[in-house]
């Protein structure tokens, strides 16, 4: 489903954030991405979400070179990806419902379909009944689950998570990882960037290790 072929990324005025990265993710696979702070994890995820473009090489998503897509086509390619951030990036002046509905409103779905899908997504993350709450009134774990509901409400074939458990204690981290496993079990491809080695070791998935922009290990 996803292929990096000789991918390098250099930020303007910066050093190489990624150097000649090669790997593949199969459709329906779940994998971890790890490495020290500054190793290039966020950059790698941003290339998949087309939030940044590679300097060299090809990022292939479903056999399409997404690094070379015209601006007009980027929103369509992006719908294949649900992205989850450490800091949730929720809108705090909107309710839980409105936060989760956002991608569907942007996609232009009608009101009934939006109702139906938001409820389905909230059900999957065990937040049904909290539609009218504001994110700030919920716990840290619940806020992360709103972010996950928003990421999956479009039913994307792939989920990317950037340090999704960074602000959570071990028990809540476990809960979030179990949610990712549930999505993976119904066929969603999942890539989780984390520096939480203990979390990775408790779970049995392939792990890509980045060091100074290079993949130094790829197995599990
Ligand atoms: P990680 O997610 O593993 O902490 P990043 O992908 O955020 O790593 O960063 C990789 C390297 O790229 C770091 O050296 C970082 O300082 C640099 N970098 C990240 N974003 C930018 C940017 N927007 N402009 C310049 N340099 C950046
Ligand atoms: P955690 O132990 O995960 O941090 P909290 O103790 O913050 O959880 O929250 C426990 C429950 O209390 C949650 O279901 C949350 O919805 C509710 N809650 C927390 N803070 C508030 C608040 N300021 N107003 C209303 N409900 C709250």
Short mmCIF file of C-alpha atoms and ligand atoms in Angstrom, two decimals:
data_model
loop_
_atom_site.label_atom_id
_atom_site.label_comp_id
_atom_site.label_asym_id
_atom_site.label_seq_id
_atom_site.Cartn_x
_atom_site.Cartn_y
_atom_site.Cartn_z
CA UNK A 1 0.00 0.00 0.00
CA UNK A 2 2.84 2.36 0.95
CA UNK A 3 6.34 2.44 -0.49
CA UNK A 4 9.25 4.78 0.19
CA UNK A 5 11.85 4.58 -2.59
CA UNK A 6 15.17 6.37 -1.94
CA UNK A 7 13.38 9.18 -0.13
CA UNK A 8 15.34 12.15 1.20
CA UNK A 9 13.98 15.30 2.77
CA UNK A 10 15.89 18.49 3.42
CA UNK A 11 14.11 21.46 4.94
CA UNK A 12 15.01 24.84 3.48
CA UNK A 13 18.10 26.01 5.29
CA UNK A 14 18.23 22.85 7.39
CA UNK A 15 20.07 19.56 7.43
CA UNK A 16 18.74 16.30 5.97
CA UNK A 17 15.73 15.23 8.01
CA UNK A 18 15.50 11.96 6.00
CA UNK A 19 18.29 10.29 4.03
CA UNK A 20 17.66 7.67 1.37
CA UNK A 21 14.77 6.00 3.18
CA UNK A 22 13.42 2.74 1.75
CA UNK A 23 10.61 0.61 3.19
CA UNK A 24 7.21 -0.83 2.40
CA UNK A 25 4.00 -1.23 4.35
CA UNK A 26 1.57 -3.90 3.19
CA UNK A 27 -2.14 -3.20 3.04
CA UNK A 28 -3.62 -4.15 6.41
CA UNK A 29 -0.27 -4.12 8.22
CA UNK A 30 0.37 -2.44 11.56
CA UNK A 31 3.87 -1.14 12.32
CA UNK A 32 5.79 1.16 14.65
CA UNK A 33 8.19 3.92 13.74
CA UNK A 34 10.70 4.87 16.42
CA UNK A 35 13.96 6.71 16.99
CA UNK A 36 15.30 9.50 19.17
CA UNK A 37 13.92 13.03 19.09
CA UNK A 38 14.90 14.69 15.80
CA UNK A 39 15.44 11.33 14.03
CA UNK A 40 12.86 12.20 11.37
CA UNK A 41 9.70 10.39 12.53
CA UNK A 42 7.34 13.35 12.14
CA UNK A 43 8.88 14.25 8.81
CA UNK A 44 8.31 10.72 7.51
CA UNK A 45 4.63 10.84 8.56
CA UNK A 46 4.22 14.32 7.05
CA UNK A 47 5.44 13.04 3.69
CA UNK A 48 2.73 10.34 3.75
CA UNK A 49 0.06 12.88 4.74
CA UNK A 50 1.41 15.25 2.04
CA UNK A 51 1.98 17.96 4.64
CA UNK A 52 5.57 18.09 3.35
CA UNK A 53 7.12 16.96 0.07
CA UNK A 54 10.26 14.90 -0.37
CA UNK A 55 13.40 16.51 -1.80
CA UNK A 56 14.35 13.28 -3.56
CA UNK A 57 12.81 9.88 -4.17
CA UNK A 58 9.26 8.62 -4.41
CA UNK A 59 6.52 8.18 -1.83
CA UNK A 60 4.05 5.73 -3.37
CA UNK A 61 0.56 5.35 -1.92
CA UNK A 62 -1.58 2.80 -3.78
CA UNK A 63 0.91 2.99 -6.66
CA UNK A 64 0.50 6.75 -6.94
CA UNK A 65 3.55 8.99 -6.46
CA UNK A 66 2.00 11.33 -3.90
CA UNK A 67 5.12 13.51 -3.69
CA UNK A 68 4.44 14.70 -7.22
CA UNK A 69 0.67 15.22 -7.09
CA UNK A 70 -0.71 18.53 -8.29
CA UNK A 71 -2.14 20.75 -5.57
CA UNK A 72 -5.64 20.12 -6.91
CA UNK A 73 -5.36 16.37 -6.28
CA UNK A 74 -3.77 16.55 -2.82
CA UNK A 75 -7.07 16.76 -0.87
CA UNK A 76 -8.31 13.55 -2.54
CA UNK A 77 -5.11 11.63 -1.76
CA UNK A 78 -5.21 12.95 1.81
CA UNK A 79 -8.63 11.38 2.38
CA UNK A 80 -6.92 7.99 2.38
CA UNK A 81 -5.08 9.01 5.54
CA UNK A 82 -6.37 9.56 9.05
CA UNK A 83 -3.80 11.47 11.09
CA UNK A 84 -3.56 11.54 14.88
CA UNK A 85 -1.33 13.97 16.78
CA UNK A 86 0.10 13.92 20.30
CA UNK A 87 -1.59 17.22 21.13
CA UNK A 88 -4.93 16.14 19.51
CA UNK A 89 -5.25 19.45 17.63
CA UNK A 90 -8.90 19.69 18.62
CA UNK A 91 -10.93 22.85 18.24
CA UNK A 92 -11.70 23.89 21.78
CA UNK A 93 -14.56 26.22 20.91
CA UNK A 94 -16.44 23.34 19.24
CA UNK A 95 -18.23 20.36 20.73
CA UNK A 96 -17.01 16.78 20.45
CA UNK A 97 -19.59 16.22 17.69
CA UNK A 98 -18.41 19.21 15.66
CA UNK A 99 -14.75 18.24 16.03
CA UNK A 100 -15.39 14.74 14.71
CA UNK A 101 -17.76 15.99 11.97
CA UNK A 102 -15.20 18.39 10.53
CA UNK A 103 -13.67 16.09 7.88
CA UNK A 104 -17.17 15.11 6.70
CA UNK A 105 -18.31 18.72 6.44
CA UNK A 106 -15.21 19.48 4.38
CA UNK A 107 -15.99 16.46 2.20
CA UNK A 108 -19.49 17.85 1.63
CA UNK A 109 -21.62 15.02 3.08
CA UNK A 110 -25.27 15.65 3.92
CA UNK A 111 -26.47 16.22 7.47
CA UNK A 112 -27.98 12.76 8.02
CA UNK A 113 -24.91 10.95 6.75
CA UNK A 114 -22.73 13.16 8.97
CA UNK A 115 -24.91 12.31 12.02
CA UNK A 116 -24.70 8.63 11.25
CA UNK A 117 -20.96 8.52 10.67
CA UNK A 118 -20.02 10.70 13.64
CA UNK A 119 -22.06 8.47 15.94
CA UNK A 120 -20.42 5.37 14.45
CA UNK A 121 -16.94 6.84 14.97
CA UNK A 122 -17.72 7.94 18.54
CA UNK A 123 -19.11 4.47 19.25
CA UNK A 124 -15.83 2.88 18.10
CA UNK A 125 -13.81 4.97 20.56
CA UNK A 126 -16.40 4.59 23.38
CA UNK A 127 -17.43 8.24 23.47
CA UNK A 128 -21.12 7.90 22.55
CA UNK A 129 -23.16 10.19 24.76
CA UNK A 130 -20.45 12.85 24.94
CA UNK A 131 -21.31 14.53 21.62
CA UNK A 132 -22.37 17.81 23.22
CA UNK A 133 -19.41 18.12 25.58
CA UNK A 134 -16.49 20.43 24.90
CA UNK A 135 -13.08 18.72 24.65
CA UNK A 136 -11.69 20.65 27.62
CA UNK A 137 -14.27 19.03 29.94
CA UNK A 138 -13.01 15.54 29.08
CA UNK A 139 -9.95 13.69 30.35
CA UNK A 140 -6.66 13.49 28.44
CA UNK A 141 -7.39 9.95 27.27
CA UNK A 142 -10.86 10.96 26.12
CA UNK A 143 -9.48 13.95 24.22
CA UNK A 144 -7.08 11.66 22.40
CA UNK A 145 -10.04 9.40 21.54
CA UNK A 146 -11.89 12.40 20.03
CA UNK A 147 -8.80 12.91 17.84
CA UNK A 148 -8.94 9.26 16.83
CA UNK A 149 -12.67 9.44 16.03
CA UNK A 150 -12.02 12.49 13.84
CA UNK A 151 -9.19 10.64 12.07
CA UNK A 152 -11.32 7.57 11.27
CA UNK A 153 -14.69 9.20 10.59
CA UNK A 154 -13.94 9.28 6.84
CA UNK A 155 -13.07 5.55 7.05
CA UNK A 156 -9.56 6.03 5.65
CA UNK A 157 -7.65 2.87 4.65
CA UNK A 158 -4.62 4.12 6.58
CA UNK A 159 -4.06 5.67 10.03
CA UNK A 160 -0.90 7.60 10.94
CA UNK A 161 -0.32 8.47 14.58
CA UNK A 162 2.45 10.82 15.73
CA UNK A 163 3.32 10.13 19.41
CA UNK A 164 -0.35 9.42 20.19
CA UNK A 165 0.40 8.34 23.75
CA UNK A 166 3.03 10.99 24.51
CA UNK A 167 0.94 12.72 27.17
CA UNK A 168 -0.78 9.64 28.58
CA UNK A 169 0.02 7.30 31.45
CA UNK A 170 0.77 3.59 30.66
CA UNK A 171 -2.81 2.35 31.24
CA UNK A 172 -4.32 4.98 28.91
CA UNK A 173 -1.55 4.38 26.37
CA UNK A 174 -2.53 0.70 26.36
CA UNK A 175 -6.16 1.66 25.74
CA UNK A 176 -5.21 3.86 22.78
CA UNK A 177 -3.04 1.10 21.31
CA UNK A 178 -5.92 -1.36 21.65
CA UNK A 179 -8.07 1.02 19.60
CA UNK A 180 -5.44 1.04 16.86
CA UNK A 181 -5.38 -2.76 16.96
CA UNK A 182 -9.16 -2.84 16.57
CA UNK A 183 -8.96 -0.66 13.46
CA UNK A 184 -6.10 -2.80 12.16
CA UNK A 185 -8.16 -5.96 12.67
CA UNK A 186 -10.81 -4.67 10.28
CA UNK A 187 -8.19 -4.03 7.60
CA UNK A 188 -6.91 -0.52 8.28
CA UNK A 189 -3.16 -0.05 7.73
CA UNK A 190 -1.65 1.56 10.85
CA UNK A 191 1.70 3.33 11.35
CA UNK A 192 2.44 4.61 14.86
CA UNK A 193 5.43 6.88 15.56
CA UNK A 194 6.53 6.69 19.18
CA UNK A 195 9.66 6.85 21.29
CA UNK A 196 7.97 4.71 23.95
CA UNK A 197 10.19 1.62 23.71
CA UNK A 198 8.31 -0.16 26.52
CA UNK A 199 5.07 0.19 24.59
CA UNK A 200 6.67 -1.21 21.43
CA UNK A 201 8.17 -4.14 23.30
CA UNK A 202 4.84 -5.07 24.87
CA UNK A 203 3.33 -5.37 21.40
CA UNK A 204 4.44 -7.59 18.59
CA UNK A 205 4.66 -5.55 15.41
CA UNK A 206 7.25 -4.67 12.83
CA UNK A 207 9.33 -1.70 13.96
CA UNK A 208 11.14 0.77 11.75
CA UNK A 209 13.96 2.52 13.57
CA UNK A 210 15.17 5.92 12.37
CA UNK A 211 18.49 7.42 13.42
CA UNK A 212 19.51 10.83 12.11
CA UNK A 213 17.18 10.46 9.15
CA UNK A 214 18.21 6.94 8.18
CA UNK A 215 16.40 3.63 8.67
CA UNK A 216 18.82 1.59 10.78
CA UNK A 217 16.52 -1.33 11.56
CA UNK A 218 13.32 -2.76 10.08
CA UNK A 219 11.98 -5.96 11.59
CA UNK A 220 9.68 -7.48 14.23
P1 LIG B 1 11.23 13.47 15.12
O1 LIG B 1 9.77 13.46 14.79
O2 LIG B 1 11.85 12.11 15.06
O3 LIG B 1 11.53 14.14 16.43
P2 LIG B 1 11.45 15.45 13.00
O4 LIG B 1 10.96 14.81 11.76
O5 LIG B 1 10.53 16.35 13.72
O6 LIG B 1 11.98 14.30 13.99
O7 LIG B 1 12.77 16.26 12.69
C1 LIG B 1 13.84 15.74 11.92
C2 LIG B 1 14.88 16.84 11.68
O8 LIG B 1 14.33 17.84 10.84
C3 LIG B 1 15.31 17.57 12.96
O9 LIG B 1 16.68 17.88 12.83
C4 LIG B 1 14.46 18.81 12.94
O10 LIG B 1 15.09 19.85 13.61
C5 LIG B 1 14.34 19.09 11.46
N1 LIG B 1 13.10 19.79 11.12
C6 LIG B 1 11.83 19.33 11.35
N2 LIG B 1 10.91 20.19 10.88
C7 LIG B 1 11.61 21.23 10.34
C8 LIG B 1 11.23 22.44 9.66
N3 LIG B 1 9.95 22.75 9.45
N4 LIG B 1 12.22 23.25 9.24
C9 LIG B 1 13.53 22.95 9.43
N5 LIG B 1 13.94 21.81 10.03
C10 LIG B 1 13.00 20.96 10.48
P1 LIG B 2 -8.16 10.94 33.83
O1 LIG B 2 -7.98 10.11 35.05
O2 LIG B 2 -8.19 10.14 32.55
O3 LIG B 2 -7.29 12.14 33.73
P2 LIG B 2 -10.21 12.68 34.71
O4 LIG B 2 -10.11 12.37 36.17
O5 LIG B 2 -9.65 13.94 34.17
O6 LIG B 2 -9.66 11.45 33.87
O7 LIG B 2 -11.72 12.61 34.28
C1 LIG B 2 -12.59 11.57 34.67
C2 LIG B 2 -14.01 11.87 34.16
O8 LIG B 2 -14.44 13.12 34.65
C3 LIG B 2 -14.06 11.92 32.64
O9 LIG B 2 -15.10 11.08 32.20
C4 LIG B 2 -14.37 13.36 32.32
O10 LIG B 2 -15.37 13.39 31.34
C5 LIG B 2 -14.88 13.96 33.60
N1 LIG B 2 -14.30 15.30 33.78
C6 LIG B 2 -13.01 15.62 33.97
N2 LIG B 2 -12.83 16.95 34.08
C7 LIG B 2 -14.04 17.51 33.97
C8 LIG B 2 -14.53 18.85 34.01
N3 LIG B 2 -13.72 19.90 34.18
N4 LIG B 2 -15.84 19.05 33.84
C9 LIG B 2 -16.67 18.00 33.65
N5 LIG B 2 -16.28 16.72 33.61
C10 LIG B 2 -14.99 16.45 33.77
#
